[in-house]
PDB file of C-alpha atoms in Angstrom:
ATOM      1  CA  UNK A   1     -21.213  -2.242  18.665  1.00  0.00           C
ATOM      2  CA  UNK A   2     -19.553  -5.514  17.781  1.00  0.00           C
ATOM      3  CA  UNK A   3     -18.769  -6.932  14.338  1.00  0.00           C
ATOM      4  CA  UNK A   4     -20.881  -9.867  13.222  1.00  0.00           C
ATOM      5  CA  UNK A   5     -20.173 -12.858  11.022  1.00  0.00           C
ATOM      6  CA  UNK A   6     -18.532 -12.495   7.623  1.00  0.00           C
ATOM      7  CA  UNK A   7     -21.000 -12.460   4.708  1.00  0.00           C
ATOM      8  CA  UNK A   8     -20.870 -11.948   0.959  1.00  0.00           C
ATOM      9  CA  UNK A   9     -21.984  -8.392   0.148  1.00  0.00           C
ATOM     10  CA  UNK A  10     -25.513  -8.098  -1.226  1.00  0.00           C
ATOM     11  CA  UNK A  11     -28.113  -5.386  -1.840  1.00  0.00           C
ATOM     12  CA  UNK A  12     -29.562  -5.850   1.662  1.00  0.00           C
ATOM     13  CA  UNK A  13     -26.403  -4.592   3.376  1.00  0.00           C
ATOM     14  CA  UNK A  14     -26.389  -0.977   4.526  1.00  0.00           C
ATOM     15  CA  UNK A  15     -23.226   0.698   3.251  1.00  0.00           C
ATOM     16  CA  UNK A  16     -24.532   4.277   3.465  1.00  0.00           C
ATOM     17  CA  UNK A  17     -22.923   5.162   6.814  1.00  0.00           C
ATOM     18  CA  UNK A  18     -19.604   3.369   6.290  1.00  0.00           C
ATOM     19  CA  UNK A  19     -16.672   5.684   7.089  1.00  0.00           C
ATOM     20  CA  UNK A  20     -13.076   4.460   6.917  1.00  0.00           C
ATOM     21  CA  UNK A  21     -11.815   7.632   8.602  1.00  0.00           C
ATOM     22  CA  UNK A  22      -9.385  10.399   7.725  1.00  0.00           C
ATOM     23  CA  UNK A  23      -6.682   8.059   6.389  1.00  0.00           C
ATOM     24  CA  UNK A  24      -9.035   6.806   3.649  1.00  0.00           C
ATOM     25  CA  UNK A  25      -6.953   8.463   0.923  1.00  0.00           C
ATOM     26  CA  UNK A  26      -7.799   5.801  -1.646  1.00  0.00           C
ATOM     27  CA  UNK A  27     -11.579   6.139  -1.298  1.00  0.00           C
ATOM     28  CA  UNK A  28     -12.344   2.736   0.219  1.00  0.00           C
ATOM     29  CA  UNK A  29     -15.659   3.943   1.674  1.00  0.00           C
ATOM     30  CA  UNK A  30     -16.733   5.555  -1.604  1.00  0.00           C
ATOM     31  CA  UNK A  31     -15.813   2.380  -3.508  1.00  0.00           C
ATOM     32  CA  UNK A  32     -17.906   0.285  -1.109  1.00  0.00           C
ATOM     33  CA  UNK A  33     -20.915   2.593  -1.516  1.00  0.00           C
ATOM     34  CA  UNK A  34     -20.630   3.235  -5.260  1.00  0.00           C
ATOM     35  CA  UNK A  35     -18.950   0.258  -6.913  1.00  0.00           C
ATOM     36  CA  UNK A  36     -18.690  -2.812  -4.691  1.00  0.00           C
ATOM     37  CA  UNK A  37     -22.034  -4.410  -5.609  1.00  0.00           C
ATOM     38  CA  UNK A  38     -21.508  -3.936  -9.354  1.00  0.00           C
ATOM     39  CA  UNK A  39     -17.870  -5.117  -9.192  1.00  0.00           C
ATOM     40  CA  UNK A  40     -18.969  -8.242  -7.351  1.00  0.00           C
ATOM     41  CA  UNK A  41     -21.892  -8.871  -9.728  1.00  0.00           C
ATOM     42  CA  UNK A  42     -19.532  -8.669 -12.742  1.00  0.00           C
ATOM     43  CA  UNK A  43     -17.066 -11.033 -11.075  1.00  0.00           C
ATOM     44  CA  UNK A  44     -14.259  -8.471 -10.960  1.00  0.00           C
ATOM     45  CA  UNK A  45     -13.931  -8.518  -7.171  1.00  0.00           C
ATOM     46  CA  UNK A  46     -15.620 -10.742  -4.604  1.00  0.00           C
ATOM     47  CA  UNK A  47     -16.643  -8.545  -1.709  1.00  0.00           C
ATOM     48  CA  UNK A  48     -17.158  -9.805   1.841  1.00  0.00           C
ATOM     49  CA  UNK A  49     -18.489  -7.728   4.720  1.00  0.00           C
ATOM     50  CA  UNK A  50     -18.798  -7.982   8.456  1.00  0.00           C
ATOM     51  CA  UNK A  51     -21.987  -6.198   9.461  1.00  0.00           C
ATOM     52  CA  UNK A  52     -22.456  -4.952  12.981  1.00  0.00           C
ATOM     53  CA  UNK A  53     -23.920  -7.799  15.034  1.00  0.00           C
ATOM     54  CA  UNK A  54     -27.687  -8.087  14.603  1.00  0.00           C
ATOM     55  CA  UNK A  55     -27.825  -5.547  11.766  1.00  0.00           C
ATOM     56  CA  UNK A  56     -27.088  -5.213   8.064  1.00  0.00           C
ATOM     57  CA  UNK A  57     -24.920  -2.090   8.593  1.00  0.00           C
ATOM     58  CA  UNK A  58     -21.412  -2.819   7.306  1.00  0.00           C
ATOM     59  CA  UNK A  59     -18.621  -2.486   9.860  1.00  0.00           C
ATOM     60  CA  UNK A  60     -15.773  -3.749   7.696  1.00  0.00           C
ATOM     61  CA  UNK A  61     -15.114  -5.326   4.330  1.00  0.00           C
ATOM     62  CA  UNK A  62     -12.571  -6.772   1.979  1.00  0.00           C
ATOM     63  CA  UNK A  63     -12.456  -7.654  -1.690  1.00  0.00           C
ATOM     64  CA  UNK A  64     -10.408 -10.370  -3.356  1.00  0.00           C
ATOM     65  CA  UNK A  65      -9.597 -10.744  -7.029  1.00  0.00           C
ATOM     66  CA  UNK A  66      -7.311 -12.768  -9.286  1.00  0.00           C
ATOM     67  CA  UNK A  67      -4.576 -11.007 -11.168  1.00  0.00           C
ATOM     68  CA  UNK A  68      -0.935 -11.113 -12.136  1.00  0.00           C
ATOM     69  CA  UNK A  69       2.319  -9.365 -11.361  1.00  0.00           C
ATOM     70  CA  UNK A  70       5.220  -8.640 -13.701  1.00  0.00           C
ATOM     71  CA  UNK A  71       8.277 -10.229 -12.139  1.00  0.00           C
ATOM     72  CA  UNK A  72      10.462  -7.135 -12.606  1.00  0.00           C
ATOM     73  CA  UNK A  73      10.677  -5.228  -9.359  1.00  0.00           C
ATOM     74  CA  UNK A  74       9.915  -8.239  -7.181  1.00  0.00           C
ATOM     75  CA  UNK A  75      12.441  -9.023  -4.452  1.00  0.00           C
ATOM     76  CA  UNK A  76      14.885 -11.680  -5.668  1.00  0.00           C
ATOM     77  CA  UNK A  77      13.503 -14.377  -3.346  1.00  0.00           C
ATOM     78  CA  UNK A  78      10.081 -13.983  -5.020  1.00  0.00           C
ATOM     79  CA  UNK A  79      11.455 -14.548  -8.521  1.00  0.00           C
ATOM     80  CA  UNK A  80      13.781 -17.538  -8.444  1.00  0.00           C
ATOM     81  CA  UNK A  81      15.460 -18.828 -11.576  1.00  0.00           C
ATOM     82  CA  UNK A  82      12.851 -19.897 -14.111  1.00  0.00           C
ATOM     83  CA  UNK A  83      10.141 -17.523 -12.875  1.00  0.00           C
ATOM     84  CA  UNK A  84       7.888 -16.548 -15.791  1.00  0.00           C
ATOM     85  CA  UNK A  85       7.710 -12.847 -16.724  1.00  0.00           C
ATOM     86  CA  UNK A  86       4.088 -12.686 -15.561  1.00  0.00           C
ATOM     87  CA  UNK A  87       3.283 -14.359 -12.251  1.00  0.00           C
ATOM     88  CA  UNK A  88      -0.287 -15.361 -11.305  1.00  0.00           C
ATOM     89  CA  UNK A  89      -1.407 -13.777  -8.054  1.00  0.00           C
ATOM     90  CA  UNK A  90      -4.378 -13.121  -5.807  1.00  0.00           C
ATOM     91  CA  UNK A  91      -5.126  -9.587  -4.691  1.00  0.00           C
ATOM     92  CA  UNK A  92      -6.660  -8.312  -1.517  1.00  0.00           C
ATOM     93  CA  UNK A  93      -8.268  -5.665  -3.669  1.00  0.00           C
ATOM     94  CA  UNK A  94      -9.852  -3.601  -0.910  1.00  0.00           C
ATOM     95  CA  UNK A  95     -10.004  -3.751   2.887  1.00  0.00           C
ATOM     96  CA  UNK A  96     -11.361  -1.164   5.303  1.00  0.00           C
ATOM     97  CA  UNK A  97     -12.938  -0.893   8.746  1.00  0.00           C
ATOM     98  CA  UNK A  98     -15.651   1.524   9.887  1.00  0.00           C
ATOM     99  CA  UNK A  99     -14.325   4.136  12.355  1.00  0.00           C
ATOM    100  CA  UNK A 100     -16.155   2.794  15.462  1.00  0.00           C
ATOM    101  CA  UNK A 101     -14.442  -0.598  15.008  1.00  0.00           C
ATOM    102  CA  UNK A 102     -10.949   0.670  14.235  1.00  0.00           C
ATOM    103  CA  UNK A 103      -8.179  -0.187  16.675  1.00  0.00           C
ATOM    104  CA  UNK A 104      -9.924  -3.362  17.855  1.00  0.00           C
ATOM    105  CA  UNK A 105      -8.217  -5.926  15.609  1.00  0.00           C
ATOM    106  CA  UNK A 106     -11.048  -6.048  13.056  1.00  0.00           C
ATOM    107  CA  UNK A 107      -8.706  -5.109  10.201  1.00  0.00           C
ATOM    108  CA  UNK A 108      -6.326  -7.909  11.145  1.00  0.00           C
ATOM    109  CA  UNK A 109      -9.238 -10.364  11.379  1.00  0.00           C
ATOM    110  CA  UNK A 110     -10.509  -9.282   7.957  1.00  0.00           C
ATOM    111  CA  UNK A 111      -7.037  -9.637   6.462  1.00  0.00           C
ATOM    112  CA  UNK A 112      -6.709 -13.167   7.868  1.00  0.00           C
ATOM    113  CA  UNK A 113     -10.200 -14.048   6.583  1.00  0.00           C
ATOM    114  CA  UNK A 114      -9.223 -12.757   3.132  1.00  0.00           C
ATOM    115  CA  UNK A 115      -6.000 -14.764   3.193  1.00  0.00           C
ATOM    116  CA  UNK A 116      -7.901 -17.885   4.259  1.00  0.00           C
ATOM    117  CA  UNK A 117     -10.275 -17.540   1.302  1.00  0.00           C
ATOM    118  CA  UNK A 118      -7.351 -16.910  -1.039  1.00  0.00           C
ATOM    119  CA  UNK A 119      -5.583 -20.079   0.141  1.00  0.00           C
ATOM    120  CA  UNK A 120      -8.739 -22.092  -0.613  1.00  0.00           C
ATOM    121  CA  UNK A 121      -8.859 -20.555  -4.097  1.00  0.00           C
ATOM    122  CA  UNK A 122      -5.158 -21.255  -4.553  1.00  0.00           C
ATOM    123  CA  UNK A 123      -5.694 -24.946  -3.837  1.00  0.00           C
ATOM    124  CA  UNK A 124      -8.016 -25.207  -6.847  1.00  0.00           C
ATOM    125  CA  UNK A 125      -6.664 -22.469  -9.092  1.00  0.00           C
ATOM    126  CA  UNK A 126      -3.003 -21.823  -8.334  1.00  0.00           C
ATOM    127  CA  UNK A 127      -1.329 -18.463  -7.920  1.00  0.00           C
ATOM    128  CA  UNK A 128       2.142 -17.857  -6.540  1.00  0.00           C
ATOM    129  CA  UNK A 129       1.707 -14.559  -4.683  1.00  0.00           C
ATOM    130  CA  UNK A 130      -0.728 -12.529  -2.619  1.00  0.00           C
ATOM    131  CA  UNK A 131      -0.654  -8.812  -3.372  1.00  0.00           C
ATOM    132  CA  UNK A 132      -2.083  -5.831  -1.527  1.00  0.00           C
ATOM    133  CA  UNK A 133      -1.893  -2.073  -1.998  1.00  0.00           C
ATOM    134  CA  UNK A 134      -1.439  -0.758   1.543  1.00  0.00           C
ATOM    135  CA  UNK A 135      -3.020   2.695   1.629  1.00  0.00           C
ATOM    136  CA  UNK A 136      -1.576   3.977   4.925  1.00  0.00           C
ATOM    137  CA  UNK A 137       1.368   3.548   7.269  1.00  0.00           C
ATOM    138  CA  UNK A 138      -0.894   1.596   9.629  1.00  0.00           C
ATOM    139  CA  UNK A 139      -1.891  -0.774   6.798  1.00  0.00           C
ATOM    140  CA  UNK A 140       1.761  -1.207   5.808  1.00  0.00           C
ATOM    141  CA  UNK A 141       2.645  -2.164   9.392  1.00  0.00           C
ATOM    142  CA  UNK A 142      -0.261  -4.630   9.517  1.00  0.00           C
ATOM    143  CA  UNK A 143       0.804  -6.402   6.328  1.00  0.00           C
ATOM    144  CA  UNK A 144       4.536  -6.252   7.136  1.00  0.00           C
ATOM    145  CA  UNK A 145       3.761  -7.984  10.424  1.00  0.00           C
ATOM    146  CA  UNK A 146       2.174 -10.823   8.423  1.00  0.00           C
ATOM    147  CA  UNK A 147       5.071 -11.568   6.027  1.00  0.00           C
ATOM    148  CA  UNK A 148       4.290  -9.056   3.279  1.00  0.00           C
ATOM    149  CA  UNK A 149       7.192  -7.098   1.833  1.00  0.00           C
ATOM    150  CA  UNK A 150       7.063  -3.887  -0.201  1.00  0.00           C
ATOM    151  CA  UNK A 151       8.006  -4.119  -3.856  1.00  0.00           C
ATOM    152  CA  UNK A 152      11.407  -2.743  -4.764  1.00  0.00           C
ATOM    153  CA  UNK A 153       9.903  -0.564  -7.487  1.00  0.00           C
ATOM    154  CA  UNK A 154       6.816   1.400  -6.580  1.00  0.00           C
ATOM    155  CA  UNK A 155       4.819   4.021  -8.428  1.00  0.00           C
ATOM    156  CA  UNK A 156       5.860   7.414  -6.963  1.00  0.00           C
ATOM    157  CA  UNK A 157       2.497   8.908  -7.983  1.00  0.00           C
ATOM    158  CA  UNK A 158       0.508   6.331  -6.039  1.00  0.00           C
ATOM    159  CA  UNK A 159      -0.466   7.018  -2.465  1.00  0.00           C
ATOM    160  CA  UNK A 160      -0.263   3.318  -1.699  1.00  0.00           C
ATOM    161  CA  UNK A 161       2.549   0.849  -1.234  1.00  0.00           C
ATOM    162  CA  UNK A 162       2.229  -2.412  -3.132  1.00  0.00           C
ATOM    163  CA  UNK A 163       3.208  -5.313  -0.899  1.00  0.00           C
ATOM    164  CA  UNK A 164       3.520  -9.009  -1.709  1.00  0.00           C
ATOM    165  CA  UNK A 165       3.814 -12.322   0.081  1.00  0.00           C
ATOM    166  CA  UNK A 166       4.559 -15.695  -1.474  1.00  0.00           C
ATOM    167  CA  UNK A 167       1.686 -18.153  -1.224  1.00  0.00           C
ATOM    168  CA  UNK A 168       3.876 -20.567   0.758  1.00  0.00           C
ATOM    169  CA  UNK A 169       4.392 -17.888   3.444  1.00  0.00           C
ATOM    170  CA  UNK A 170       0.654 -17.164   3.576  1.00  0.00           C
ATOM    171  CA  UNK A 171      -0.161 -20.853   3.972  1.00  0.00           C
ATOM    172  CA  UNK A 172       2.435 -21.154   6.767  1.00  0.00           C
ATOM    173  CA  UNK A 173       1.101 -18.004   8.436  1.00  0.00           C
ATOM    174  CA  UNK A 174      -2.410 -19.423   8.550  1.00  0.00           C
ATOM    175  CA  UNK A 175      -1.135 -22.675  10.108  1.00  0.00           C
ATOM    176  CA  UNK A 176       0.419 -20.817  13.050  1.00  0.00           C
ATOM    177  CA  UNK A 177      -1.599 -20.913  16.278  1.00  0.00           C
TER     178      UNK A 177
END
C-alpha cells in the first residue's frame, strides 16, 4: 500500500484501523480516532492526513496549531537580546504514521509538509519558532536532523522531548534541494 495525496481530515476518512505502533506512548492513534475531528472543527488544531492511495483509510497524519513559548529555557541563540518573555510559535501538534508505512520516509514527508504549511502561515501571521514534542528517540532523531534542538529545560514527567527550530532555519531548510 502506498500513501496518497495530503488532505484535510474530514468525517469521510477511515481512522478506525490506524496504528502508530508500539512506540505510540503519547496516544497519537487514540487522539486521531477520538479527538482529531472535533479539535479541527473547533479550530484548535488543523489536521491533515495522507490516506492510502485510492482509499479513505488514513496512513499518516499531522496537526498544526498556533501557540507560544516562554523564553526561559530556550537555547541562547533562540532568545537574543530584546526577546519578549512570550514568543509566538507554531506547533506541529501531532504527527504519526500507520505501521505498514513506517520506515519508508512517510514521517519525514509529513514533517516537511507540516513545515511548508507553517511557513505559509508565518508569512501572513508571524511566529518566531516551530515547536514539536518528539515522542520517541526515532522522532527526536528525525527532528534533530532537520535543525530542531531540544529545549534546555524539559519536563521530567513528560515522555516527550520538546524541540524547537527558529522560523528562519525552517524557511532555509525548505529552500534546500
